[in-house]
Amino acid sequence: MAALTLGALGVVYGDIGTSPLYTLATIFSPATGVALNGPNLIGAVSTIFWALMLVVTLKYVILILRADNRGEGGGLALTALAAQAVSSRPALRRALLLLGVFGATLFYGDSIITPAISVLGAMEGLEVAAPALKAYVLPFSLVVLVGLFLLQRFGTALVGKLFGPVILLWFLVLAVTGVQQILREPAILAALNPLQAARFLAERGWQVWAALGAIVLALTGAEALYADLGHFGRRPIQLAWCALVLPALALNYLGQGALLMHDPAAVANPFYRLFAPEWVLPAVLLATLAAIIASQAVISGAYSMTRQAIQLGFLPRMALRHTSAREAGQIYMPAVNWALLVGVVAAVLFFGSSAALAGAYGIAVTVTMLITTALTFFVVRHGWKLPAPLAIGATLFFLIIDALLVAGCAVKFFEGGWFPLLLGLLLFGVMSTWARGREQLVASIRSEGLALQPFIDSLDLGSVNRAQRTAVYAVADGETVPQALLHNLKHNQVLHERNLIMTVVFAETPWVAAKDRLEIEALGPGFWRVRLHFGFMDTPDVPQALSLGAAQGLPVPLFETSYFLSRETVVPTPGTGMAQWRETLFAAMSRNAGGVAAFFSLPDNAVVELGTRVQI
């Protein structure tokens, strides 16, 4: 438990742990209109504290963490769970899937903004240490970020062991520096009274939205508690939050408020002003390490999210490399890595500071929180069968809070909030186009293909040359004759002794047990229909899965098996179906999708690919 809790500190809480770098400074920036005085300081810190209690502690730590999908968490896992809960209502199920996919696309915006704002916020401490270093904040930040992405290919097995101890030290420093200032100005402890938060918000008038949009920065990273559920389990994440993270964050925010009560001039960067001048540079170094760890967590999360999206059918196959021989979850996806690098560098150069990036940060996080609340309702009401009044009441309570936070961030739309929303909409268009295109592709193959069972029944096996090997035909639709089989008969005039018509099905669960992996159906002499079942977190190793057939009377010898793949060339055509531009986009994605052989771990020297053109 101790090891898992320490590990959760490093991976789960890096993002929310670096929020004190910029949150309070943003709340009292000129853009919010919040005057810097004692009552407002107490009210702002009180609002932060109670937001952490209600949104993070009550909603995520106590409630959302219980909604696991066979141990896994995260947006797509919750989406799959909600879809299962309403499986008897296809229209609602599809709507929930689309809603969950949109929430997942916003995570990519977070994966771009988090590294940029965290590293910039850490590096801005250089300006506090020596104002002459201000010109170096941007280039130094870019060097750190580019280096971080360049090192991704080597994995995190080595440095990952340091994540927990470094973040542990970070939270201890947050707590100690906060306590020092609280002792100097104990009046700030009035912020623990929730009435101070209510007064502060009520006094803001129409400017309450700007204040909320800044306060929400203290909550960024809350989704990571749920997203990393599968790595550490519920108890270590809850223990780390309650025993260390929440107290350290609360003490630091109280400490920054106390500092500003007796030294208002520190408002430009209250976090680094907590330190004595000689400790500022070590604090910058520790903050930079914490920012790198926070960035690594969302980068790894983006890889994991992409793999889940691929296996749930929302993205085309991409190259994936395992960076650890012992940890299956440690993966590297080059295409995602370089896309994130371009996005992060563009965000740093375009916005230029953590204060400017704050406008872009909150909206992606709060909309994701809103979607999480909505999806959780269908899990607790239709999946867990909780009483309607309880499910509706709890959902409405959190929906109101989430909606207020979204509205607060929406006022910053033109200050940068458009950035993650635009990125999310573009990715949503790509993911929904791929899912819809695959549906049309399978439908087209089915309508134009030959029915499998009548074809097998009509074969004159005595007049066909037989190869004394096993042929595995990987197909999207197991009810029609594979094009590769027809090509084999027509051009090579040969039929294998054993023919397996294989489809791979990815379940809406993270893992599928070995006993449920393989499903075999005899179709006739020498023919079997085989279905392989994988979870969206499983590594789809087809040869290993087929080896389980021996126990069911269908051995598949590794060195006597050939894999025949039909590579479809998609031809967009005007008419029914998707819009022409979406069909063209789908055709381009299909053309550039990663190879089936590598994705399914097929041996290179046993694969035969045959092309076919399919109109959609």
Coordinates of C-alpha atoms in Angstrom, one line a residue:
M1 CA 0.0 0.0 0.0
A2 CA 2.8 2.4 0.9
A3 CA 4.6 1.7 -2.5
L4 CA 1.4 2.2 -4.5
T5 CA 0.5 5.4 -2.5
L6 CA 4.0 6.8 -3.2
G7 CA 3.7 5.9 -6.9
A8 CA 0.2 7.5 -7.0
L9 CA 1.8 10.7 -5.7
G10 CA 4.2 10.9 -8.6
V11 CA 1.8 10.1 -11.4
V12 CA -1.7 11.1 -10.3
Y13 CA -1.0 14.3 -8.4
G14 CA 1.7 16.1 -10.4
D15 CA -0.8 18.2 -12.3
I16 CA -3.0 19.4 -9.5
G17 CA 0.2 19.7 -7.3
T18 CA 1.7 22.4 -9.6
S19 CA -1.5 24.5 -9.6
P20 CA -0.2 26.7 -6.7
L21 CA 2.4 28.0 -9.1
Y22 CA -0.1 30.3 -10.8
T23 CA -3.6 30.0 -9.3
L24 CA -3.6 32.8 -6.7
A25 CA -1.7 35.2 -9.0
T26 CA -4.3 34.7 -11.7
I27 CA -7.2 35.3 -9.3
F28 CA -5.8 38.7 -8.4
S29 CA -4.7 39.7 -11.9
P30 CA -6.3 42.8 -13.4
A31 CA -8.4 40.7 -15.8
T32 CA -10.6 39.4 -13.0
G33 CA -11.3 42.7 -11.3
V34 CA -10.8 41.2 -7.8
A35 CA -9.3 43.9 -5.6
L36 CA -6.3 42.8 -3.4
N37 CA -7.5 43.3 0.2
G38 CA -7.9 41.2 3.3
P39 CA -11.6 40.2 2.9
N40 CA -11.0 39.2 -0.7
L41 CA -7.9 37.2 0.1
I42 CA -9.8 35.3 2.8
G43 CA -12.8 34.8 0.4
A44 CA -10.6 33.7 -2.6
V45 CA -8.7 31.2 -0.5
S46 CA -11.9 29.9 1.1
T47 CA -13.4 29.4 -2.4
I48 CA -10.3 27.4 -3.5
F49 CA -10.4 25.3 -0.3
W50 CA -14.1 24.4 -0.6
A51 CA -13.8 23.8 -4.3
L52 CA -11.1 21.2 -3.5
M53 CA -13.4 19.7 -0.8
L54 CA -16.5 19.5 -3.0
V55 CA -15.2 18.8 -6.5
V56 CA -12.1 16.8 -5.8
T57 CA -12.7 15.2 -2.4
L58 CA -16.4 14.5 -2.5
K59 CA -17.0 14.1 -6.2
Y60 CA -13.8 12.3 -7.4
V61 CA -12.1 10.8 -4.4
I62 CA -15.3 9.5 -2.6
L63 CA -17.8 9.0 -5.5
I64 CA -16.3 8.8 -9.0
L65 CA -13.5 6.5 -8.0
R66 CA -16.2 3.8 -7.3
A67 CA -17.3 3.9 -10.9
D68 CA -14.5 1.7 -12.2
N69 CA -14.8 -0.5 -15.4
R70 CA -13.3 -3.7 -14.0
G71 CA -10.6 -1.8 -12.2
E72 CA -9.9 0.8 -15.0
G73 CA -10.8 4.4 -14.9
G74 CA -10.7 7.4 -17.3
G75 CA -13.1 9.0 -19.8
L76 CA -13.3 6.2 -22.3
A77 CA -13.6 3.5 -19.6
L78 CA -16.5 5.5 -18.0
T79 CA -18.0 6.0 -21.5
A80 CA -17.9 2.2 -22.1
L81 CA -19.5 1.6 -18.7
A82 CA -22.3 4.1 -19.3
A83 CA -22.9 2.6 -22.8
Q84 CA -23.2 -0.9 -21.3
A85 CA -25.7 0.4 -18.7
V86 CA -28.1 1.5 -21.4
S87 CA -27.3 -1.2 -24.0
S88 CA -31.0 -1.9 -24.4
R89 CA -31.6 1.7 -25.8
P90 CA -29.4 2.0 -28.9
A91 CA -30.0 5.7 -29.7
L92 CA -29.1 6.7 -26.1
R93 CA -26.1 4.4 -26.1
R94 CA -24.8 6.0 -29.3
A95 CA -25.4 9.5 -27.9
L96 CA -23.4 8.6 -24.7
L97 CA -20.6 7.1 -26.8
L98 CA -20.3 10.4 -28.8
L99 CA -20.5 12.5 -25.7
G100 CA -17.7 10.4 -24.1
V101 CA -15.6 10.6 -27.2
F102 CA -15.9 14.4 -27.2
G103 CA -14.8 14.4 -23.6
A104 CA -11.8 12.2 -24.5
T105 CA -10.8 14.7 -27.3
L106 CA -10.6 17.5 -24.7
F107 CA -8.0 15.4 -22.8
Y108 CA -5.7 16.0 -25.8
G109 CA -6.1 19.7 -25.3
D110 CA -5.2 19.2 -21.6
S111 CA -2.1 17.2 -22.7
I112 CA -0.9 20.2 -24.7
I113 CA -1.7 22.9 -22.2
T114 CA -0.5 21.1 -19.0
P115 CA 3.2 20.7 -20.0
A116 CA 3.2 24.3 -21.4
I117 CA 1.6 26.0 -18.4
S118 CA 3.4 23.9 -15.7
V119 CA 6.9 24.3 -17.1
L120 CA 6.4 28.1 -17.9
G121 CA 5.0 28.6 -14.4
A122 CA 8.0 26.9 -12.9
M123 CA 10.5 28.8 -15.0
E124 CA 8.9 32.1 -14.2
G125 CA 10.6 31.8 -10.8
L126 CA 13.8 32.8 -12.5
E127 CA 12.4 36.3 -12.9
V128 CA 11.8 36.4 -9.1
A129 CA 15.4 35.2 -8.4
A130 CA 16.9 37.7 -10.9
P131 CA 14.8 40.1 -13.0
A132 CA 17.5 40.1 -15.6
L133 CA 16.7 36.4 -16.4
K134 CA 13.2 37.2 -17.6
A135 CA 14.3 37.0 -21.2
Y136 CA 15.4 33.4 -20.7
V137 CA 12.1 32.1 -19.3
L138 CA 10.7 31.2 -22.7
P139 CA 13.8 29.7 -24.3
F140 CA 14.6 27.6 -21.2
S141 CA 11.0 26.4 -21.1
L142 CA 11.2 25.3 -24.7
V143 CA 14.5 23.5 -24.1
V144 CA 12.9 21.5 -21.1
L145 CA 9.8 20.7 -23.1
V146 CA 11.5 19.6 -26.3
G147 CA 13.9 17.5 -24.2
L148 CA 11.0 15.9 -22.4
F149 CA 9.4 14.8 -25.7
L150 CA 12.7 13.6 -27.2
L151 CA 13.2 11.3 -24.2
Q152 CA 9.8 9.6 -24.5
R153 CA 11.1 6.9 -26.8
F154 CA 13.3 5.6 -24.0
G155 CA 10.3 5.1 -21.6
T156 CA 10.0 6.2 -18.0
A157 CA 11.2 3.0 -16.2
L158 CA 14.3 4.6 -14.8
V159 CA 13.1 8.2 -14.0
G160 CA 9.7 6.9 -13.0
K161 CA 11.2 5.6 -9.8
L162 CA 12.0 9.1 -8.8
F163 CA 8.6 10.5 -9.5
G164 CA 7.1 9.6 -6.2
P165 CA 9.9 10.8 -3.9
V166 CA 10.3 14.1 -5.9
I167 CA 6.5 14.9 -5.7
L168 CA 6.5 13.8 -2.0
L169 CA 9.3 16.4 -1.4
W170 CA 7.3 18.9 -3.4
F171 CA 4.1 18.5 -1.3
L172 CA 6.2 18.7 1.9
V173 CA 7.7 22.0 0.7
L174 CA 4.2 23.3 -0.1
A175 CA 3.0 22.5 3.4
V176 CA 6.1 23.9 5.2
T177 CA 6.2 27.2 3.3
G178 CA 2.5 27.6 3.8
V179 CA 2.7 27.0 7.6
Q180 CA 5.4 29.6 8.0
Q181 CA 3.2 32.3 6.5
I182 CA 0.1 31.2 8.4
L183 CA 2.0 31.6 11.7
R184 CA 2.8 35.2 10.7
E185 CA -0.8 36.0 9.7
P186 CA -3.2 33.6 11.4
A187 CA -6.2 35.7 10.4
I188 CA -6.1 33.8 7.0
L189 CA -7.5 30.7 8.9
A190 CA -11.0 32.4 8.6
A191 CA -10.9 31.1 5.0
L192 CA -11.8 27.6 6.4
N193 CA -15.3 28.9 7.0
P194 CA -17.5 28.2 3.9
L195 CA -19.5 31.3 4.5
Q196 CA -16.4 33.3 3.5
A197 CA -16.5 31.6 0.1
A198 CA -20.2 32.3 -0.3
R199 CA -19.7 36.0 0.6
F200 CA -16.8 36.4 -1.8
L201 CA -18.7 35.0 -4.7
A202 CA -21.9 36.9 -3.9
E203 CA -19.9 40.2 -3.8
R204 CA -18.4 39.7 -7.2
G205 CA -21.6 40.5 -9.1
W206 CA -21.3 39.9 -12.9
Q207 CA -17.5 39.6 -12.4
V208 CA -18.1 36.3 -10.5
W209 CA -17.5 34.4 -13.7
A210 CA -14.1 35.8 -14.2
A211 CA -13.2 34.9 -10.6
L212 CA -14.5 31.4 -11.0
G213 CA -12.6 31.0 -14.2
A214 CA -9.4 31.7 -12.3
I215 CA -10.3 29.6 -9.2
V216 CA -10.9 26.6 -11.4
L217 CA -7.1 26.5 -12.0
A218 CA -6.8 25.0 -8.5
L219 CA -8.8 22.0 -9.7
T220 CA -6.9 21.1 -12.9
G221 CA -5.6 17.6 -12.7
A222 CA -8.7 16.3 -10.8
E223 CA -9.5 14.0 -13.8
A224 CA -6.2 12.3 -13.3
L225 CA -7.4 10.7 -10.1
Y226 CA -9.9 8.8 -12.1
A227 CA -7.8 8.3 -15.3
D228 CA -5.0 6.5 -13.3
L229 CA -7.4 4.3 -11.3
G230 CA -6.2 1.2 -13.1
H231 CA -2.6 1.8 -12.4
F232 CA -2.8 2.1 -8.6
G233 CA -6.3 1.2 -7.4
R234 CA -8.8 3.2 -5.4
R235 CA -7.3 3.0 -1.9
P236 CA -3.8 4.3 -2.6
I237 CA -5.2 7.3 -4.6
Q238 CA -7.7 8.1 -1.8
L239 CA -5.0 7.7 0.9
A240 CA -2.5 9.9 -0.9
W241 CA -5.1 12.7 -1.4
C242 CA -6.4 12.7 2.2
A243 CA -3.1 12.1 4.0
L244 CA -0.8 14.5 2.1
V245 CA -2.0 16.2 -1.1
L246 CA -5.1 18.0 0.2
P247 CA -3.5 19.2 3.5
A248 CA -0.4 20.4 1.6
L249 CA -2.4 22.2 -1.1
A250 CA -4.7 23.8 1.6
L251 CA -1.7 24.9 3.7
N252 CA 0.1 26.4 0.7
Y253 CA -3.0 28.4 -0.6
L254 CA -3.6 29.6 3.0
G255 CA 0.1 30.5 3.2
Q256 CA 0.0 32.5 -0.1
G257 CA -3.1 34.3 1.2
A258 CA -1.3 35.1 4.5
L259 CA 1.7 36.4 2.6
L260 CA -0.4 38.8 0.5
M261 CA -2.2 40.1 3.6
H262 CA 1.0 41.5 5.0
D263 CA 2.9 42.0 1.7
P264 CA 0.6 42.9 -1.2
A265 CA 3.5 43.7 -3.5
A266 CA 4.2 39.9 -3.7
V267 CA 1.0 39.5 -5.9
A268 CA 3.1 39.3 -9.1
N269 CA 4.3 35.8 -8.0
P270 CA 3.1 34.9 -4.5
F271 CA 4.3 31.3 -4.8
Y272 CA 8.0 32.1 -5.1
R273 CA 7.7 35.0 -2.7
L274 CA 7.0 32.3 0.0
F275 CA 10.7 31.5 -0.2
A276 CA 13.7 33.4 1.2
P277 CA 15.8 34.9 -1.7
E278 CA 18.6 32.3 -1.3
W279 CA 16.0 29.5 -1.6
V280 CA 14.3 30.8 -4.8
L281 CA 16.6 29.0 -7.3
P282 CA 16.4 25.6 -5.5
A283 CA 12.6 26.1 -5.5
V284 CA 12.7 26.8 -9.2
L285 CA 14.6 23.6 -9.7
L286 CA 12.2 21.6 -7.6
A287 CA 9.2 23.2 -9.3
T288 CA 10.6 22.4 -12.7
L289 CA 11.0 18.8 -11.8
A290 CA 7.4 18.7 -10.5
A291 CA 6.3 20.3 -13.7
I292 CA 8.1 17.7 -15.8
I293 CA 6.5 15.0 -13.8
A294 CA 3.1 16.6 -14.2
S295 CA 3.7 16.8 -17.9
Q296 CA 4.9 13.2 -18.1
A297 CA 1.7 12.0 -16.5
V298 CA -0.5 13.7 -19.1
I299 CA 1.7 12.6 -22.0
S300 CA 1.6 8.9 -20.8
G301 CA -2.2 9.4 -20.4
A302 CA -2.5 10.6 -24.0
Y303 CA -0.7 7.4 -25.2
S304 CA -3.1 5.3 -23.1
M305 CA -6.1 7.2 -24.2
T306 CA -5.1 6.8 -27.9
R307 CA -4.6 3.1 -27.5
Q308 CA -8.1 2.8 -25.9
A309 CA -9.6 4.9 -28.7
I310 CA -8.0 2.7 -31.4
Q311 CA -9.3 -0.5 -29.8
L312 CA -12.8 0.9 -29.3
G313 CA -12.9 1.8 -33.0
F314 CA -12.5 5.6 -32.9
L315 CA -9.1 6.0 -34.4
P316 CA -7.0 4.2 -37.0
R317 CA -4.2 1.9 -36.0
M318 CA -0.9 3.6 -35.1
A319 CA 2.6 2.5 -34.4
L320 CA 3.0 1.5 -30.7
R321 CA 6.1 0.5 -28.9
H322 CA 6.4 -1.0 -25.5
T323 CA 9.2 0.7 -23.5
S324 CA 9.3 -1.7 -20.6
A325 CA 9.7 -5.5 -20.6
R326 CA 7.9 -5.7 -17.3
E327 CA 5.2 -3.0 -17.4
A328 CA 2.7 -3.6 -20.2
G329 CA 1.2 -0.1 -19.6
Q330 CA 4.4 1.7 -20.4
I331 CA 4.0 2.5 -24.1
Y332 CA 5.3 5.0 -26.7
M333 CA 3.3 6.2 -29.7
P334 CA 5.5 8.2 -32.1
A335 CA 2.7 9.9 -34.0
V336 CA 1.0 11.1 -30.8
N337 CA 4.3 12.2 -29.3
W338 CA 5.3 14.4 -32.2
A339 CA 1.8 15.8 -32.6
L340 CA 1.8 16.8 -28.9
L341 CA 5.3 18.3 -29.2
V342 CA 4.2 20.5 -32.1
G343 CA 1.1 21.6 -30.1
V344 CA 3.0 22.3 -26.9
V345 CA 5.7 24.4 -28.7
A346 CA 3.0 26.3 -30.6
A347 CA 1.1 27.0 -27.3
V348 CA 4.3 28.2 -25.5
L349 CA 5.2 30.5 -28.4
F350 CA 1.6 31.8 -29.0
F351 CA 0.7 32.5 -25.4
G352 CA 4.1 33.2 -24.0
S353 CA 3.4 33.0 -20.2
S354 CA 1.5 30.9 -17.7
A355 CA -0.9 33.9 -17.1
A356 CA -1.9 34.0 -20.7
L357 CA -2.2 30.2 -20.9
A358 CA -4.5 30.2 -17.9
G359 CA -7.3 31.5 -20.2
A360 CA -7.0 28.3 -22.3
Y361 CA -6.5 25.9 -19.4
G362 CA -9.8 25.8 -17.5
I363 CA -12.4 25.3 -20.2
A364 CA -11.2 21.9 -21.3
V365 CA -11.0 20.6 -17.7
T366 CA -14.4 21.9 -16.7
V367 CA -16.2 20.6 -19.8
T368 CA -14.6 17.2 -19.1
M369 CA -15.8 17.3 -15.5
L370 CA -19.3 18.1 -16.7
I371 CA -19.3 15.2 -19.1
T372 CA -18.0 12.9 -16.4
T373 CA -20.8 13.9 -14.1
A374 CA -23.4 13.3 -16.9
L375 CA -22.0 9.8 -17.8
T376 CA -21.8 8.8 -14.1
F377 CA -25.5 9.3 -13.7
F378 CA -26.2 6.6 -16.2
V379 CA -23.8 4.3 -14.5
V380 CA -25.3 4.8 -11.0
R381 CA -28.9 4.9 -12.1
H382 CA -29.1 2.2 -14.8
G383 CA -26.0 0.2 -14.0
W384 CA -26.0 0.2 -10.2
K385 CA -29.8 0.6 -10.0
L386 CA -29.6 3.3 -7.3
P387 CA -33.0 5.0 -6.4
A388 CA -33.9 7.7 -8.9
P389 CA -34.2 10.5 -6.3
L390 CA -30.7 9.8 -5.0
A391 CA -29.1 9.5 -8.4
I392 CA -30.9 12.6 -9.8
G393 CA -30.3 14.7 -6.7
A394 CA -26.5 13.9 -6.5
T395 CA -26.1 14.4 -10.3
L396 CA -27.9 17.8 -10.2
F397 CA -25.8 19.0 -7.3
F398 CA -22.6 18.3 -9.1
L399 CA -23.9 19.4 -12.5
I400 CA -24.7 22.8 -11.0
I401 CA -21.2 23.1 -9.7
D402 CA -19.7 22.0 -13.0
A403 CA -21.9 24.3 -15.0
L404 CA -20.9 27.3 -12.9
L405 CA -17.2 26.4 -13.4
V406 CA -17.8 26.0 -17.2
A407 CA -19.5 29.4 -17.3
G408 CA -16.6 30.9 -15.4
C409 CA -14.2 29.6 -18.0
A410 CA -16.4 30.5 -20.9
V411 CA -15.8 34.2 -20.3
K412 CA -12.2 33.6 -21.2
F413 CA -13.1 32.1 -24.6
F414 CA -11.5 34.8 -26.6
E415 CA -8.5 34.9 -24.2
G416 CA -7.5 31.4 -25.2
G417 CA -10.5 29.2 -24.2
W418 CA -11.1 28.7 -27.9
F419 CA -7.8 26.7 -28.2
P420 CA -8.7 23.4 -26.5
L421 CA -12.3 23.6 -27.8
L422 CA -11.2 24.0 -31.4
L423 CA -8.7 21.2 -30.9
G424 CA -11.4 19.0 -29.3
L425 CA -13.9 19.7 -32.1
L426 CA -11.3 18.9 -34.8
L427 CA -10.4 15.6 -33.1
F428 CA -14.0 14.8 -32.5
G429 CA -14.6 15.2 -36.3
V430 CA -11.7 12.8 -37.0
M431 CA -12.8 10.2 -34.4
S432 CA -16.5 10.2 -35.3
T433 CA -15.6 10.1 -39.0
W434 CA -13.4 7.0 -38.5
A435 CA -16.1 5.2 -36.4
R436 CA -18.8 6.0 -39.0
G437 CA -16.5 5.1 -41.9
R438 CA -15.7 1.7 -40.4
E439 CA -19.4 1.0 -40.1
Q440 CA -20.0 1.9 -43.7
L441 CA -17.0 -0.1 -44.8
V442 CA -18.3 -3.3 -43.1
A443 CA -21.8 -2.6 -44.4
S444 CA -20.4 -2.3 -48.0
I445 CA -18.3 -5.5 -47.7
R446 CA -21.4 -7.3 -46.4
S447 CA -23.7 -6.0 -49.2
E448 CA -21.2 -6.8 -52.0
G449 CA -19.7 -10.0 -50.6
L450 CA -20.8 -13.6 -50.8
A451 CA -22.5 -15.2 -47.8
L452 CA -20.0 -17.5 -46.1
Q453 CA -22.0 -20.6 -45.2
P454 CA -23.6 -21.1 -48.6
F455 CA -20.2 -20.7 -50.3
I456 CA -18.7 -23.4 -48.1
D457 CA -21.6 -25.7 -48.7
S458 CA -21.2 -25.3 -52.5
L459 CA -17.4 -26.0 -52.5
D460 CA -16.3 -29.2 -54.3
L461 CA -13.4 -30.0 -52.0
G462 CA -12.3 -32.9 -54.2
S463 CA -11.6 -30.8 -57.2
V464 CA -9.4 -28.2 -55.4
N465 CA -5.7 -28.5 -54.8
R466 CA -5.1 -28.6 -51.0
A467 CA -2.2 -27.1 -49.1
Q468 CA -1.3 -29.0 -46.0
R469 CA -1.2 -25.9 -43.8
T470 CA -3.5 -23.7 -41.8
A471 CA -4.8 -20.5 -43.3
V472 CA -6.1 -17.7 -41.0
Y473 CA -8.2 -15.1 -42.8
A474 CA -8.6 -11.9 -40.7
V475 CA -11.8 -10.2 -41.6
A476 CA -14.0 -7.4 -40.3
D477 CA -17.2 -9.3 -41.1
G478 CA -17.3 -13.0 -40.3
E479 CA -20.5 -13.6 -42.2
T480 CA -19.1 -13.1 -45.7
V481 CA -16.4 -14.8 -47.8
P482 CA -13.0 -13.1 -47.2
Q483 CA -11.6 -11.4 -50.4
A484 CA -8.3 -13.0 -49.7
L485 CA -9.9 -16.5 -49.8
L486 CA -11.5 -15.8 -53.1
H487 CA -8.2 -14.4 -54.5
N488 CA -6.4 -17.6 -53.2
L489 CA -8.9 -19.8 -55.1
K490 CA -9.0 -17.8 -58.2
H491 CA -5.3 -16.9 -58.8
N492 CA -3.4 -19.6 -56.9
Q493 CA -6.1 -22.3 -57.4
V494 CA -5.4 -23.7 -53.9
L495 CA -7.3 -24.2 -50.7
H496 CA -5.7 -24.8 -47.4
E497 CA -6.4 -28.0 -45.3
R498 CA -7.6 -25.9 -42.4
N499 CA -9.3 -22.5 -42.9
L500 CA -10.0 -20.1 -40.0
I501 CA -12.3 -17.2 -40.7
M502 CA -11.2 -14.9 -37.9
T503 CA -12.7 -11.7 -36.5
V504 CA -11.3 -9.7 -33.6
V505 CA -13.8 -8.1 -31.3
F506 CA -12.8 -5.4 -28.8
A507 CA -15.1 -5.4 -25.8
E508 CA -16.3 -2.3 -23.8
T509 CA -14.3 -3.6 -20.9
P510 CA -10.6 -3.1 -20.2
W511 CA -9.6 -6.8 -19.9
V512 CA -11.0 -10.1 -21.2
A513 CA -10.1 -13.3 -19.3
A514 CA -8.2 -16.0 -21.1
K515 CA -11.1 -18.4 -20.8
D516 CA -13.3 -16.0 -22.7
R517 CA -10.6 -15.1 -25.3
L518 CA -11.4 -17.6 -28.1
E519 CA -14.8 -18.7 -29.6
I520 CA -14.8 -21.4 -32.2
E521 CA -17.7 -22.4 -34.5
A522 CA -17.3 -25.3 -37.1
L523 CA -18.7 -24.3 -40.5
G524 CA -18.0 -27.4 -42.5
P525 CA -15.1 -29.7 -43.5
G526 CA -11.9 -27.7 -43.1
F527 CA -13.6 -24.5 -42.1
W528 CA -14.1 -22.8 -38.8
R529 CA -15.3 -19.3 -37.8
V530 CA -13.1 -18.0 -35.0
R531 CA -13.8 -14.9 -32.8
L532 CA -11.1 -13.4 -30.6
H533 CA -12.2 -11.2 -27.8
F534 CA -9.9 -8.5 -26.3
G535 CA -10.4 -5.7 -23.9
F536 CA -9.6 -2.1 -24.8
M537 CA -6.5 -2.3 -22.5
D538 CA -5.4 -5.7 -23.7
T539 CA -2.5 -6.1 -26.1
P540 CA -4.1 -8.0 -29.1
D541 CA -1.7 -10.9 -29.6
V542 CA -3.5 -13.1 -32.2
P543 CA -1.0 -16.0 -32.4
Q544 CA -1.0 -16.4 -28.7
A545 CA -4.8 -16.3 -28.6
L546 CA -5.2 -18.8 -31.4
S547 CA -2.9 -21.2 -29.5
L548 CA -5.7 -21.6 -27.0
G549 CA -7.6 -23.5 -29.7
A550 CA -5.7 -26.7 -29.0
A551 CA -7.7 -27.1 -25.8
Q552 CA -10.9 -26.9 -27.9
G553 CA -9.8 -29.4 -30.5
L554 CA -8.5 -26.9 -33.0
P555 CA -4.7 -26.7 -32.9
V556 CA -3.0 -23.9 -34.8
P557 CA 0.6 -24.8 -35.3
L558 CA 2.8 -21.7 -35.2
F559 CA 5.1 -22.7 -38.0
E560 CA 2.5 -24.2 -40.2
T561 CA 0.1 -21.2 -40.3
S562 CA -0.2 -18.4 -42.9
Y563 CA -2.2 -15.2 -42.2
F564 CA -4.1 -13.8 -45.1
L565 CA -5.1 -10.1 -44.8
S566 CA -7.4 -8.1 -47.1
R567 CA -6.1 -4.6 -47.3
E568 CA -9.1 -2.4 -48.4
T569 CA -8.5 0.6 -50.6
V570 CA -11.5 2.9 -49.8
V571 CA -13.0 4.6 -52.8
P572 CA -15.3 7.6 -51.7
T573 CA -18.4 7.9 -53.9
P574 CA -21.1 10.6 -54.0
G575 CA -24.5 9.6 -52.7
T576 CA -25.8 8.3 -49.4
G577 CA -23.6 7.8 -46.4
M578 CA -21.2 10.5 -45.0
A579 CA -20.5 13.9 -46.6
Q580 CA -18.0 13.8 -49.4
W581 CA -15.3 15.5 -47.3
R582 CA -15.7 13.0 -44.5
E583 CA -15.5 10.0 -46.9
T584 CA -12.3 11.5 -48.4
L585 CA -10.9 12.0 -44.8
F586 CA -11.8 8.4 -43.9
A587 CA -10.2 7.1 -47.1
A588 CA -7.0 9.1 -46.3
M589 CA -6.9 7.7 -42.7
S590 CA -7.5 4.2 -43.9
R591 CA -4.7 4.5 -46.5
N592 CA -2.3 5.7 -43.8
A593 CA -3.4 3.4 -40.9
G594 CA -0.7 1.3 -39.3
G595 CA -0.3 -2.3 -40.5
V596 CA -2.6 -5.0 -39.3
A597 CA 0.3 -7.5 -38.9
A598 CA 2.2 -5.3 -36.4
F599 CA -1.0 -4.3 -34.5
F600 CA -2.0 -8.0 -34.0
S601 CA 1.5 -9.2 -33.4
L602 CA 1.5 -11.5 -36.5
P603 CA 4.9 -13.0 -37.5
D604 CA 6.2 -11.0 -40.5
N605 CA 7.3 -14.1 -42.5
A606 CA 3.8 -15.7 -42.3
V607 CA 1.7 -12.8 -43.6
V608 CA 0.2 -12.5 -47.1
E609 CA -1.6 -9.2 -47.9
L610 CA -4.0 -9.0 -50.8
G611 CA -5.6 -5.7 -51.8
T612 CA -9.2 -5.0 -52.6
R613 CA -11.1 -1.8 -53.5
V614 CA -14.3 -1.0 -51.6
Q615 CA -16.7 1.8 -52.4
I616 CA -18.4 3.7 -49.6

